[in-house]
Coordinates of C-alpha atoms in Angstrom, one line a residue:
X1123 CA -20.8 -15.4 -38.4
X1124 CA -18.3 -17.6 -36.6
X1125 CA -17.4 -14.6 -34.4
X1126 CA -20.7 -13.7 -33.4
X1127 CA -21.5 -17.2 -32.5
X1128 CA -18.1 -17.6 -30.4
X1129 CA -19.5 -14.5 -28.9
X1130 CA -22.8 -15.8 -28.6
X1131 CA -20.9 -19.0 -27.1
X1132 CA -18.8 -16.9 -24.1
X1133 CA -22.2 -15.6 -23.4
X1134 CA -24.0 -18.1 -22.9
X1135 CA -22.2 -21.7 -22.4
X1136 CA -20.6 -21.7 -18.6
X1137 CA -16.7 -23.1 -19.0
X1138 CA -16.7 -22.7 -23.1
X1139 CA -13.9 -19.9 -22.9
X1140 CA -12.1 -21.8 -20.5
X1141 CA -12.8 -24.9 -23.0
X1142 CA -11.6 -23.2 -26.3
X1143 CA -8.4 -22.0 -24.3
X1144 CA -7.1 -25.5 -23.6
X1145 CA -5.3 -26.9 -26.6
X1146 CA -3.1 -23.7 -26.6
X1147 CA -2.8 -24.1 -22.8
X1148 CA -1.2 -27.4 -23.4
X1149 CA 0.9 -26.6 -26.0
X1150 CA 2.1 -23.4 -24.6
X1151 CA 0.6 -21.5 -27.1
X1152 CA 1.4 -17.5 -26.3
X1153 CA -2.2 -15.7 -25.6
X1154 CA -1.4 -12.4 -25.5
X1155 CA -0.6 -9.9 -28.4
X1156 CA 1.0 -7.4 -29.4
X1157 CA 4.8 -5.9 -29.6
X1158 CA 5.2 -6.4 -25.8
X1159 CA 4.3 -10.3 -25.7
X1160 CA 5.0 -11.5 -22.1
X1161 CA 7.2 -14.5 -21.6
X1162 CA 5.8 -17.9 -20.0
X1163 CA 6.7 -18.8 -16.4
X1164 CA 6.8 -22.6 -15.8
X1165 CA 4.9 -23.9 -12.9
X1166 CA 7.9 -26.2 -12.0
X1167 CA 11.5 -25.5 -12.4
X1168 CA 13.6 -27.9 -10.4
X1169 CA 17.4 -26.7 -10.3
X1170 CA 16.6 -23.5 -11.2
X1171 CA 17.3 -21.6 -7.6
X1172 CA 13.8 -19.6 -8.1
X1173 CA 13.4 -18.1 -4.4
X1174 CA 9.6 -19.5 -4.5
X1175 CA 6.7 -21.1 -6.4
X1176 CA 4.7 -18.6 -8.8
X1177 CA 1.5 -18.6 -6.6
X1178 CA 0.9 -18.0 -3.2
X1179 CA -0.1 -21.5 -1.3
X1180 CA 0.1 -22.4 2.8
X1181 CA 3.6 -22.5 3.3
X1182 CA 4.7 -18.8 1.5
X1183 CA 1.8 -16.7 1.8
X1184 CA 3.7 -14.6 3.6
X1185 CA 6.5 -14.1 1.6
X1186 CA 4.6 -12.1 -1.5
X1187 CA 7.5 -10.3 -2.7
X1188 CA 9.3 -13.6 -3.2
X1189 CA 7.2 -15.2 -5.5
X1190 CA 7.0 -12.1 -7.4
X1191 CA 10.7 -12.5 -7.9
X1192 CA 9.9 -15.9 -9.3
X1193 CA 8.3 -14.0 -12.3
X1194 CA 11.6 -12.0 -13.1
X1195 CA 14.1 -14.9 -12.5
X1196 CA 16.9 -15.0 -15.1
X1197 CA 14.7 -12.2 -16.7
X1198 CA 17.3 -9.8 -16.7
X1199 CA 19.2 -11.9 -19.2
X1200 CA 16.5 -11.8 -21.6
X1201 CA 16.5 -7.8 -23.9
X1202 CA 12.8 -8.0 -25.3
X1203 CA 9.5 -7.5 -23.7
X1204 CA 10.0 -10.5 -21.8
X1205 CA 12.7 -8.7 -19.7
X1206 CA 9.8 -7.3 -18.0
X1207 CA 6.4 -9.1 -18.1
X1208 CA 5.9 -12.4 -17.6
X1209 CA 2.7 -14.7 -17.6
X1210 CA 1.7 -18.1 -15.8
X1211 CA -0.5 -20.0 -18.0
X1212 CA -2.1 -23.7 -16.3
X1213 CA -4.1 -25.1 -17.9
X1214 CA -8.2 -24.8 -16.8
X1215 CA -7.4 -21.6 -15.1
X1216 CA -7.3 -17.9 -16.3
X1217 CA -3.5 -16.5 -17.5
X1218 CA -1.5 -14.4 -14.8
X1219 CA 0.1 -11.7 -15.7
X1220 CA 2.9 -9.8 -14.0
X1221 CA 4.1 -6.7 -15.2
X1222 CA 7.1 -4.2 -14.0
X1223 CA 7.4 -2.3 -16.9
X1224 CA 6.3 1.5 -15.6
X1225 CA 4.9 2.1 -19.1
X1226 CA 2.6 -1.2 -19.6
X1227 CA 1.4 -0.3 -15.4
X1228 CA 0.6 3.6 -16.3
X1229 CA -1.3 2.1 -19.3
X1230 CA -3.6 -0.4 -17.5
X1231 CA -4.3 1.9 -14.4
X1232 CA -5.2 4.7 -16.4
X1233 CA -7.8 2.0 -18.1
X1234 CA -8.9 0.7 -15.0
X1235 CA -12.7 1.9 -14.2
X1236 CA -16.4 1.5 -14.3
X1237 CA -16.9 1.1 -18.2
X1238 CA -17.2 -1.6 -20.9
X1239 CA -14.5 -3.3 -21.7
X1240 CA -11.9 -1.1 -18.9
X1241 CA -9.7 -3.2 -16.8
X1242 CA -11.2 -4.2 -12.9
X1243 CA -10.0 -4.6 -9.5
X1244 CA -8.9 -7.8 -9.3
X1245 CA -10.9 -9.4 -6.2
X1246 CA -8.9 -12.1 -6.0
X1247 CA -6.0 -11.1 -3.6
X1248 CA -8.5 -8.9 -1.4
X1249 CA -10.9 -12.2 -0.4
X1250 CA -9.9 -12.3 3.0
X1251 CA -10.4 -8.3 3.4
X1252 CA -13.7 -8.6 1.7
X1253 CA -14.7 -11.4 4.5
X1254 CA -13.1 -9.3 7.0
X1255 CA -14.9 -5.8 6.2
X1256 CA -17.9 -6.4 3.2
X1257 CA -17.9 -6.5 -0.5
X1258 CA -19.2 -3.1 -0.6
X1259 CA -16.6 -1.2 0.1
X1260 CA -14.2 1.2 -2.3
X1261 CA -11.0 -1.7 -2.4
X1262 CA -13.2 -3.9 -3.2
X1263 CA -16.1 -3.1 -5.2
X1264 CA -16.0 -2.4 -9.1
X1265 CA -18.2 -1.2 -11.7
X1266 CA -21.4 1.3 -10.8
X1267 CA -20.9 0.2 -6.8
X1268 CA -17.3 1.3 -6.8
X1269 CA -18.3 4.5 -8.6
X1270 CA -21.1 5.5 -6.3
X1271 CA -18.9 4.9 -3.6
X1272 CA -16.1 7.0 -4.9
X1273 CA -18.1 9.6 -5.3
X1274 CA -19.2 9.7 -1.6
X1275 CA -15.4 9.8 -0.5
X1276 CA -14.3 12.5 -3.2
X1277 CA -15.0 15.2 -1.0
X1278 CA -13.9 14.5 2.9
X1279 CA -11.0 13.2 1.1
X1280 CA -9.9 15.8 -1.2
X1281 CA -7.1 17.5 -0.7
X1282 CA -9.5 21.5 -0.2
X1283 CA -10.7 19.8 2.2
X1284 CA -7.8 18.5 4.4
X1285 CA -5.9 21.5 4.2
X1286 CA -8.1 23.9 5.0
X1287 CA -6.0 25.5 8.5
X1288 CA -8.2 24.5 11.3
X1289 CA -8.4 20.9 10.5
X1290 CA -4.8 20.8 9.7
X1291 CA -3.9 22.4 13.1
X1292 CA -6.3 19.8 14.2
X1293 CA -3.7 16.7 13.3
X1294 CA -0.4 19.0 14.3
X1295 CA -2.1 20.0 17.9
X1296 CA -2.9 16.2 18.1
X1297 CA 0.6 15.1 17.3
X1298 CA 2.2 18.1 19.2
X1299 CA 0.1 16.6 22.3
X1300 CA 1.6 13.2 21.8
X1301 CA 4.9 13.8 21.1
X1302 CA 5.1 15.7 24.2
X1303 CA 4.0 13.0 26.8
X1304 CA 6.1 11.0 24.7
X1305 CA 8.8 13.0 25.3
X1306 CA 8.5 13.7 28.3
X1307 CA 8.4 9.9 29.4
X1308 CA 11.5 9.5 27.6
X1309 CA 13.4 12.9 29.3
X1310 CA 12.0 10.6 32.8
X1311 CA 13.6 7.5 31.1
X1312 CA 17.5 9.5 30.4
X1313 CA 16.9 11.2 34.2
X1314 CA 16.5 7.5 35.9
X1315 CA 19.1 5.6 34.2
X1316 CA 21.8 8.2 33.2
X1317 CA 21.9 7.1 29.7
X1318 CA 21.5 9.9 26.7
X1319 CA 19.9 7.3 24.1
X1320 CA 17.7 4.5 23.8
X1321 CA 17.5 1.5 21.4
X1322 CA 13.7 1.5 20.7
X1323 CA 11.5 -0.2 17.7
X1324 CA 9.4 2.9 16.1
X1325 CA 7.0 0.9 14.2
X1326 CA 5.0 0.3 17.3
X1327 CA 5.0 4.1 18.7
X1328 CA 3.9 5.8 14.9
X1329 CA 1.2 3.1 14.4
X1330 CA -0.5 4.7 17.6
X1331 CA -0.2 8.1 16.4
X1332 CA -1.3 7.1 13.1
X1333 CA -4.6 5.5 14.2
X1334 CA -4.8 8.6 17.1
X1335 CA -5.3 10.8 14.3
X1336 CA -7.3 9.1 12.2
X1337 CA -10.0 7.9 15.1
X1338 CA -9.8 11.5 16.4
X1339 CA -8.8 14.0 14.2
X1340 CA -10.8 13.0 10.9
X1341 CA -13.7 11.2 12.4
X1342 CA -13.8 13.6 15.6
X1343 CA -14.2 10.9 18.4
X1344 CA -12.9 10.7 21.7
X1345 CA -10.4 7.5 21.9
X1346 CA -8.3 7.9 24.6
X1347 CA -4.4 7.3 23.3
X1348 CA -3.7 4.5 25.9
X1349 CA -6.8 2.3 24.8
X1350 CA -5.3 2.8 21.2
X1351 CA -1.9 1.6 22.0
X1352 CA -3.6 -1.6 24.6
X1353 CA -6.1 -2.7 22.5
X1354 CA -7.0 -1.5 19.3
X1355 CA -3.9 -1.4 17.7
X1356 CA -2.1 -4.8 19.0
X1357 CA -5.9 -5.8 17.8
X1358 CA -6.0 -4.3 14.5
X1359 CA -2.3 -5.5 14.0
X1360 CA -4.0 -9.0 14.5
X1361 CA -6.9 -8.8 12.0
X1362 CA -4.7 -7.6 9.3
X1363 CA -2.3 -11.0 10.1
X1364 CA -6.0 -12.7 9.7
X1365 CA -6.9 -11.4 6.4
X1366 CA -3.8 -12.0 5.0
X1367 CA -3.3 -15.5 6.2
X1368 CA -7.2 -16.1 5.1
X1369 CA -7.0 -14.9 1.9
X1370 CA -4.8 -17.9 0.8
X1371 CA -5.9 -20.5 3.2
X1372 CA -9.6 -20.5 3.4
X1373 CA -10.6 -21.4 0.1
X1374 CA -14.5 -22.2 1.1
X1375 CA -14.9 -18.8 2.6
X1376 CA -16.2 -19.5 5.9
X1377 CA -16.4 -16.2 8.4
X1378 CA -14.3 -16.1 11.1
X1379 CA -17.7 -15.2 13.2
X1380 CA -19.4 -18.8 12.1
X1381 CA -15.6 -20.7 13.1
X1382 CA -16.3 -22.8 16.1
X1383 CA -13.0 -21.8 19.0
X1384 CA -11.3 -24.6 18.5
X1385 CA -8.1 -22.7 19.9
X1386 CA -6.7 -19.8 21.6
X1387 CA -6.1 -18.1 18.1
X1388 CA -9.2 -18.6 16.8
X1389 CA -10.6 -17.3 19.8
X1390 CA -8.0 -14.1 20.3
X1391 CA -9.4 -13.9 16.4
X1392 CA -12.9 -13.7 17.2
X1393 CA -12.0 -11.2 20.1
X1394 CA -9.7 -9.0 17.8
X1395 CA -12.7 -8.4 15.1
X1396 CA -14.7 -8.0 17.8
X1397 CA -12.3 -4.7 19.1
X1398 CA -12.6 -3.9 15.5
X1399 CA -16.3 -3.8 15.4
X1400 CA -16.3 -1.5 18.4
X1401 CA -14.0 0.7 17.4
X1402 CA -15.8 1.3 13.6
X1403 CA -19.1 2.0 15.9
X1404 CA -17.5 4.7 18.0
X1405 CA -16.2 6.2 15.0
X1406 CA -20.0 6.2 13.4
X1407 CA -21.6 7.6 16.8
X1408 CA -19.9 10.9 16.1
X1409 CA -21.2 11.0 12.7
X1410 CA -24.6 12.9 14.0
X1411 CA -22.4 15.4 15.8
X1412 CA -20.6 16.3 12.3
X1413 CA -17.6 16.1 14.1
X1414 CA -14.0 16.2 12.0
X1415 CA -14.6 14.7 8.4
X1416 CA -17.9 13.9 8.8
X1417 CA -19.5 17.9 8.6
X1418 CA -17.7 16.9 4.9
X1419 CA -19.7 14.0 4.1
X1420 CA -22.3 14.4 1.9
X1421 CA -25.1 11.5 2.1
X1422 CA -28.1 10.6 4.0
X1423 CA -26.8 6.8 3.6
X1424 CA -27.4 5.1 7.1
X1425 CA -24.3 4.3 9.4
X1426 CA -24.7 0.4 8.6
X1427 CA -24.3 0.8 4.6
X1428 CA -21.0 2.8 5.5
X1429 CA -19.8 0.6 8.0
X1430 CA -17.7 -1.9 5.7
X1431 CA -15.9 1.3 4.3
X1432 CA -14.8 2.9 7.7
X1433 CA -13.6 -0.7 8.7
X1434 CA -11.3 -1.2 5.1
X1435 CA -10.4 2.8 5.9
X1436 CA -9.4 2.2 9.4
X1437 CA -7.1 -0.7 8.6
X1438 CA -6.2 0.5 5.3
X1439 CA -5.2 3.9 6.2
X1440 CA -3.2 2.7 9.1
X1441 CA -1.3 0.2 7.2
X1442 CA -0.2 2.5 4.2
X1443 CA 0.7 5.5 6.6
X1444 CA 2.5 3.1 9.5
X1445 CA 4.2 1.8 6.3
X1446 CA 5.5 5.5 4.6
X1447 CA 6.4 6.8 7.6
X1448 CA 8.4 3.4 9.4
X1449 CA 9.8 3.1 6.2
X1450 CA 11.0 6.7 5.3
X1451 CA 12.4 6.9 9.2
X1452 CA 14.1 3.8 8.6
X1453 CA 15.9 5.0 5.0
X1454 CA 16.9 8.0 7.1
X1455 CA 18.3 5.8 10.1
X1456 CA 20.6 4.3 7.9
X1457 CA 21.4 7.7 5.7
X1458 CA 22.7 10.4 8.4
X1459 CA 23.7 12.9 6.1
X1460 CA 20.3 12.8 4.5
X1461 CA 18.7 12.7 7.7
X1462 CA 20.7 15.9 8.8
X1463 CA 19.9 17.3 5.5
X1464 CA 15.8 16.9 6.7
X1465 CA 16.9 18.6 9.7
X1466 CA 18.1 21.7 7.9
X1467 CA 14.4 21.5 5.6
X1468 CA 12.4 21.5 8.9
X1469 CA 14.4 23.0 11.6
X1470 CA 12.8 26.4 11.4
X1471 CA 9.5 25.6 11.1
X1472 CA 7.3 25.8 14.2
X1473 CA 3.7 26.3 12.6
X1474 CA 3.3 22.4 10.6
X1475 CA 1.0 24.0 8.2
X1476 CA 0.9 22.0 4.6
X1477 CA 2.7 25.2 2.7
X1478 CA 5.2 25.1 5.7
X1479 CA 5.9 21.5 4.8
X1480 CA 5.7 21.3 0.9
X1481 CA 8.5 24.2 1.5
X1482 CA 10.9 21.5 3.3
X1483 CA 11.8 20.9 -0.3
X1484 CA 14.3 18.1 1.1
X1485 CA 11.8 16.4 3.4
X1486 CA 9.6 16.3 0.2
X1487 CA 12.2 14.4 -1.6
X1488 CA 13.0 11.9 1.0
X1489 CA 9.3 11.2 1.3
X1490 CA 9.1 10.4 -2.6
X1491 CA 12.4 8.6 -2.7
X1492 CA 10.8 6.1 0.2
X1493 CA 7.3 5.7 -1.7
X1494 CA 10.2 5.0 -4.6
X1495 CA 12.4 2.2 -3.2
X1496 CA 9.8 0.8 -0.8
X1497 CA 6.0 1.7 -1.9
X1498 CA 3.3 0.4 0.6
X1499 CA 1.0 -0.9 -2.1
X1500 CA 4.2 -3.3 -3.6
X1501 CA 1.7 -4.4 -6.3
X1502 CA -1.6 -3.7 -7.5
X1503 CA -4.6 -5.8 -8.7
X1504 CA -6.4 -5.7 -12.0
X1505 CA -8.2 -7.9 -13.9
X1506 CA -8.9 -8.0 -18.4
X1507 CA -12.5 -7.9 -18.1
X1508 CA -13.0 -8.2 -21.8
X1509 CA -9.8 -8.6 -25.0
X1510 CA -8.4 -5.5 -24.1
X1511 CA -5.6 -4.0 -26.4
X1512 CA -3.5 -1.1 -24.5
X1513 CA -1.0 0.8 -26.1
X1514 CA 2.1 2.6 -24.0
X1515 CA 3.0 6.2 -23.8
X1516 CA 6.1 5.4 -25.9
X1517 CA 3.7 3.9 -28.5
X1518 CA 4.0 -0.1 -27.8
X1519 CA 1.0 -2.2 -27.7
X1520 CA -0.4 -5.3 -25.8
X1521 CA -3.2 -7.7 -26.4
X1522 CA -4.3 -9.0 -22.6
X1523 CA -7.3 -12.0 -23.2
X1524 CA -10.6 -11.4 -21.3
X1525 CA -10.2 -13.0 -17.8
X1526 CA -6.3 -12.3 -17.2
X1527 CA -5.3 -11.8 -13.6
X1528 CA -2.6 -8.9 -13.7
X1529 CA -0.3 -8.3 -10.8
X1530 CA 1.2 -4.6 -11.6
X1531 CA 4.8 -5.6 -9.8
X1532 CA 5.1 -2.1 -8.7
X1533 CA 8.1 -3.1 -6.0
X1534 CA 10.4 -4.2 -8.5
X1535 CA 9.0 -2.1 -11.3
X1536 CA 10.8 0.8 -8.7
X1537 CA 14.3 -0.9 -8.3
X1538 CA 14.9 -1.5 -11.7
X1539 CA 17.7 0.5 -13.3
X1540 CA 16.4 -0.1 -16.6
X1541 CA 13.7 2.5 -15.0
X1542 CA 15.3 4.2 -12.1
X1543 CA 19.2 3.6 -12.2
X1544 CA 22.3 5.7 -13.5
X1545 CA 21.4 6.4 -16.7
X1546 CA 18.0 7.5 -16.4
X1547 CA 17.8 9.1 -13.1
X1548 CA 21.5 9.6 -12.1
X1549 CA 22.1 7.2 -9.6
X1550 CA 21.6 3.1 -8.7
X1551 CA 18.0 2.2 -8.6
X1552 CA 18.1 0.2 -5.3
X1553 CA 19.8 3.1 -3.4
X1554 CA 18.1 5.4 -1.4
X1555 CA 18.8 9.0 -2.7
X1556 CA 16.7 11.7 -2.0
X1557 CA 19.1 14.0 -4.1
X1558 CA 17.6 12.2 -7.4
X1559 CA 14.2 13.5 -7.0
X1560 CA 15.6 17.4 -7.4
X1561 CA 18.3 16.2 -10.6
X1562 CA 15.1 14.8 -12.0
X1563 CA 13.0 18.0 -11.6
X1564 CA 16.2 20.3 -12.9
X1565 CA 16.7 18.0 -16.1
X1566 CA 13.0 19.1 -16.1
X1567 CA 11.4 15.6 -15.7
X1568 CA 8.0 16.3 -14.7
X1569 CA 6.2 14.1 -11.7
X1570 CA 3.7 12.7 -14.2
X1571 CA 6.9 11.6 -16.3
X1572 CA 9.0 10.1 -13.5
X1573 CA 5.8 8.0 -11.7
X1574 CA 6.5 5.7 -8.6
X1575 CA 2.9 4.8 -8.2
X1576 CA 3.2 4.7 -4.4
X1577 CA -0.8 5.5 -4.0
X1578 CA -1.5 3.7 -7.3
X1579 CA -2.6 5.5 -10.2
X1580 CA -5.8 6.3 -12.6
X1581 CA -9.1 6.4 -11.8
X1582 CA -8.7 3.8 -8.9
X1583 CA -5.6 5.9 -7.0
X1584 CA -5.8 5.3 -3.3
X1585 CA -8.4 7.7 -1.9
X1586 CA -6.9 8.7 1.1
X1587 CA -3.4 9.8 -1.1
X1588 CA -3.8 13.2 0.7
X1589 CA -4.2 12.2 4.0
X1590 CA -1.6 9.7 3.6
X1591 CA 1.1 12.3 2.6
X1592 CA 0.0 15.0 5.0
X1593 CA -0.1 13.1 8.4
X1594 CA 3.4 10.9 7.3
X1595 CA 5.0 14.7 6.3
X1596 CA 4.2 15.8 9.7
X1597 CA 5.2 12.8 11.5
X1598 CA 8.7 12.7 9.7
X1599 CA 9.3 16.2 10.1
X1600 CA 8.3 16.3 13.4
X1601 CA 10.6 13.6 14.3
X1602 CA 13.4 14.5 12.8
X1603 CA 13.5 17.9 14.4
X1604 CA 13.0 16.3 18.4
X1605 CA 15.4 12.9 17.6
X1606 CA 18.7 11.8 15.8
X1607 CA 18.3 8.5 15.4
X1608 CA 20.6 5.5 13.8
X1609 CA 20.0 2.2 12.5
X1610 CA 20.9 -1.1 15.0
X1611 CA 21.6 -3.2 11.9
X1612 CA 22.7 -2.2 8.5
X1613 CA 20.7 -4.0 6.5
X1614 CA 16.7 -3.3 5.8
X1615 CA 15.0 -6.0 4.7
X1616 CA 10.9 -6.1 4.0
X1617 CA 8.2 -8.1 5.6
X1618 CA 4.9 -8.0 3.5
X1619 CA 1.0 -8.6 3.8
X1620 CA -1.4 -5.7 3.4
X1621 CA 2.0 -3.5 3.1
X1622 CA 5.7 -3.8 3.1
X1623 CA 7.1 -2.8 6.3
X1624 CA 11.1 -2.8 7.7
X1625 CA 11.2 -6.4 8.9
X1626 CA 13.5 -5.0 12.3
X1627 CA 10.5 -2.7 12.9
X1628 CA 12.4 0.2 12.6
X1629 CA 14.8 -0.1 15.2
X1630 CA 16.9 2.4 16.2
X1631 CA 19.5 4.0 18.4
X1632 CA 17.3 7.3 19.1
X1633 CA 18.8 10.5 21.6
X1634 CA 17.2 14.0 21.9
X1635 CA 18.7 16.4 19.7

């Protein structure tokens, strides 16, 4: 009887599980269950050296990966569960949890879905992209919504259908096409001044290509490549500073549309979503043509209901394949003997088909070794919809209370060497080493074993995974072939938002080879 009325109680009385939490709040009384029990994070810890406050507020937003270090500080000193998931726990709010045990993240993604009692999207971090695009979109919808709209995306996304030859010869043709103007402006630029290289940033240059073939290869539209690189990019680039910044900031939730110019960057705002509005459009006016993807797309839906998606897809996609590819370049900028032995994967092929490509067993590993040390999604979201008990691969168990916020710390999770380092994979953890990806497969340490969880993983893994890792493998091959190219500094540090990018925008030192 008691249980059924405390049921009967959560139900039905706003605030009365928030209520009945208190006294434990206050007294730090441990919520979670279980043989992996998370250790508490205090809100305030004055001496301590902590790079950051445990929650995101106006003046580190922008520093996410810091407060996520926050969690772990002095953690490695600890030996029991609490080495690797932590909890914040104020009281009158729901518990955090953040997790970089690989084990405890496999077991909530894989439990993350559109059932009873399976683990959300959390839509807490994705406000401001909600605002910025709809609620109705895959990122982030949940429950029946999310499902229906999963299952409208399975098929132009599935891997049959982006390697099938003539839409893959589609992206390479497009890329080969770019590449060449682009070399051939930089053959004009070694003619005029004499010089045989050129210190250039790549971040800007792949983020065009990037959203050159998305636009025009998979939606089949017609955007010329200079009004990508003048305006939709520098305004994309914008929007996504936006969403970011508004996520923490505006709290009441007011559209950018209903925000009075008060300045230039409210107005250059306004502007910006305005470029992004066009741009979605002219992607959905080819959609009666059944240009690219869209012959793939199965639903008489009407362009408006699948407008929020192509907006979160447009951003999304550029941000996560701008991020693989800057990132893996970078790796090899400041690794020349990997980045010749790329060269020897790739310099034969002539034909980018995928089998071509998945052959480059090399280039493979570098790519994997990059989603490894510096994954675009650097955490991912979830949310304990009801008392949810998981249990690990290795057979260790965890209570997580209805209403916990989960942050599955995938960035550190992937530079840990209790997970990644000497003894388990052969070399440090926070080195890039595209060598430990073929040790790992001849100890005979399967890809669903070793998981880096650069698109995610479970039922909610990223659904452009396929495209992601076919247009960055042609990109990175492809450049590596034309270019050598070394790092201008030696260290690579991360900026992060929507993704983790090189903070020196992959500059380099770049010559013809």
């Amino acid at each position: 009887m008691p249980g059924k009325l405390s049921a009967f109680m959560n139900d039905h009385v706003p605030g009365y599980r928030r209520m009945t939490r208190l006294p434990g709040q206050v007294f730090g009384v441990n919520p979670f269950g279980g043989d992996i029990r998370p250790t508490r994070v205090p809100v305030l810890q004055p001496g301590s050296g902590r790079p950051a406050l445990p929650f995101p507020h106006p003046w580190n937003f922008d520093e996410p990966i810091r407060i996520l270090e926050t969690y772990f500080w002095g953690a490695d000193d600890e030996q029991g569960a609490g080495r690797h998931n932590r909890y914040l726990d104020c009281p009158g709010f729901s518990p955090i949890l953040v997790t970089r045990d690989p084990g405890v993240i496999r077991a909530i993604t894989t439990n993350t879905g559109d059932r009873a009692g399976q683990f959300d999207r959390d839509t807490l971090p994705s406000t401001g992209i909600a605002r910025a695009t709809g609620k109705d979109t895959l990122l982030f919808a949940n429950g029946a919504i999310w499902k229906r709209q999963r299952k409208l995306a399975a098929s132009p996304f599935g891997k049959t259908t982006l390697f099938q030859p003539e839409m893959f010869h589609e992206f390479a043709e497009t890329f080969r096409s770019t590449i060449t103007l682009r070399l051939d402006a930089l053959r004009n630029h070694f003619e005029q001044t004499g010089q045989k290289t050129l210190s250039i940033s790549l971040e800007p240059e792949i983020k065009v290509v990037m959203l050159e073939m998305i636009v025009n290869n998979f939606f089949g539209a017609e955007v010329a490549y200079e009004e990508l690189r003048d305006r939709f990019v520098p305004a994309l680039e914008r929007v996504i500073d936006h969403i970011v910044r508004d996520t923490v900031i505006n709290q009441i939730g007011i559209s950018i549309a209903k925000m009075p110019s008060l300045n230039a960057r409210i107005a250059q705002t306004k502007q910006d979503y305005a470029s992004f509005e066009e741009l979605t459009a002219r992607v959905l006016a080819v959609r009666k043509k059944a240009t690219g993807l869209w012959k793939q797309f199965r639903s008489d839906a009407p362009d408006e209901a699948l407008r929020s998606n192509i907006k979160v897809f447009l951003a999304g996609a550029l941000e996560a394949t701008t991020s693989y590819a800057t990132w893996t370049l970078s790796h090899l900028a400041r690794n020349l003997p990997a980045q010749e032995k790329v060269y020897q994967a790739v310099q034969e092929i002539e034909d980018y088909t995928p089998e071509n490509l998945e052959s480059a067993n090399y280039l493979t590993h570098a790519l994997d070794e990059s989603l490894r040390l510096t994954p675009s999604l650097y955490f991912l979201p979830r949310r304990a919809t009801a008392d949810t008990r998981i249990e690990t691969a290795d057979g260790r168990s965890l209570l997580i209370p209805q209403g916990t916020h989960i942050l599955l710390d995938v960035w550190h999770a992937n530079r840990h060497d209790d997970f990644w380092g000497i003894e388990a994979t052969g070399y440090p953890a926070h080195e890039f080493v595209p060598e430990r990806w073929a040790e790992l497969a001849a100890a005979g340490r399967a890809s669903k074993e070793t998981l880096h969880f650069g698109f995610g993983h479970g039922p909610r893994v990223c659904p452009g995974k396929h495209l992601g890792q076919l247009e960055v493998a042609l990109v990175v091959g492809a450049f590596v072939k034309v270019f050598q190219f070394k790092a201008l500094h030696p260290e690579n540090p991360a900026k992060a938002g929507v993704s983790t990018k090189p903070l020196d925008g992959t500059l380099v030192e770049l010559e013809l080879r």
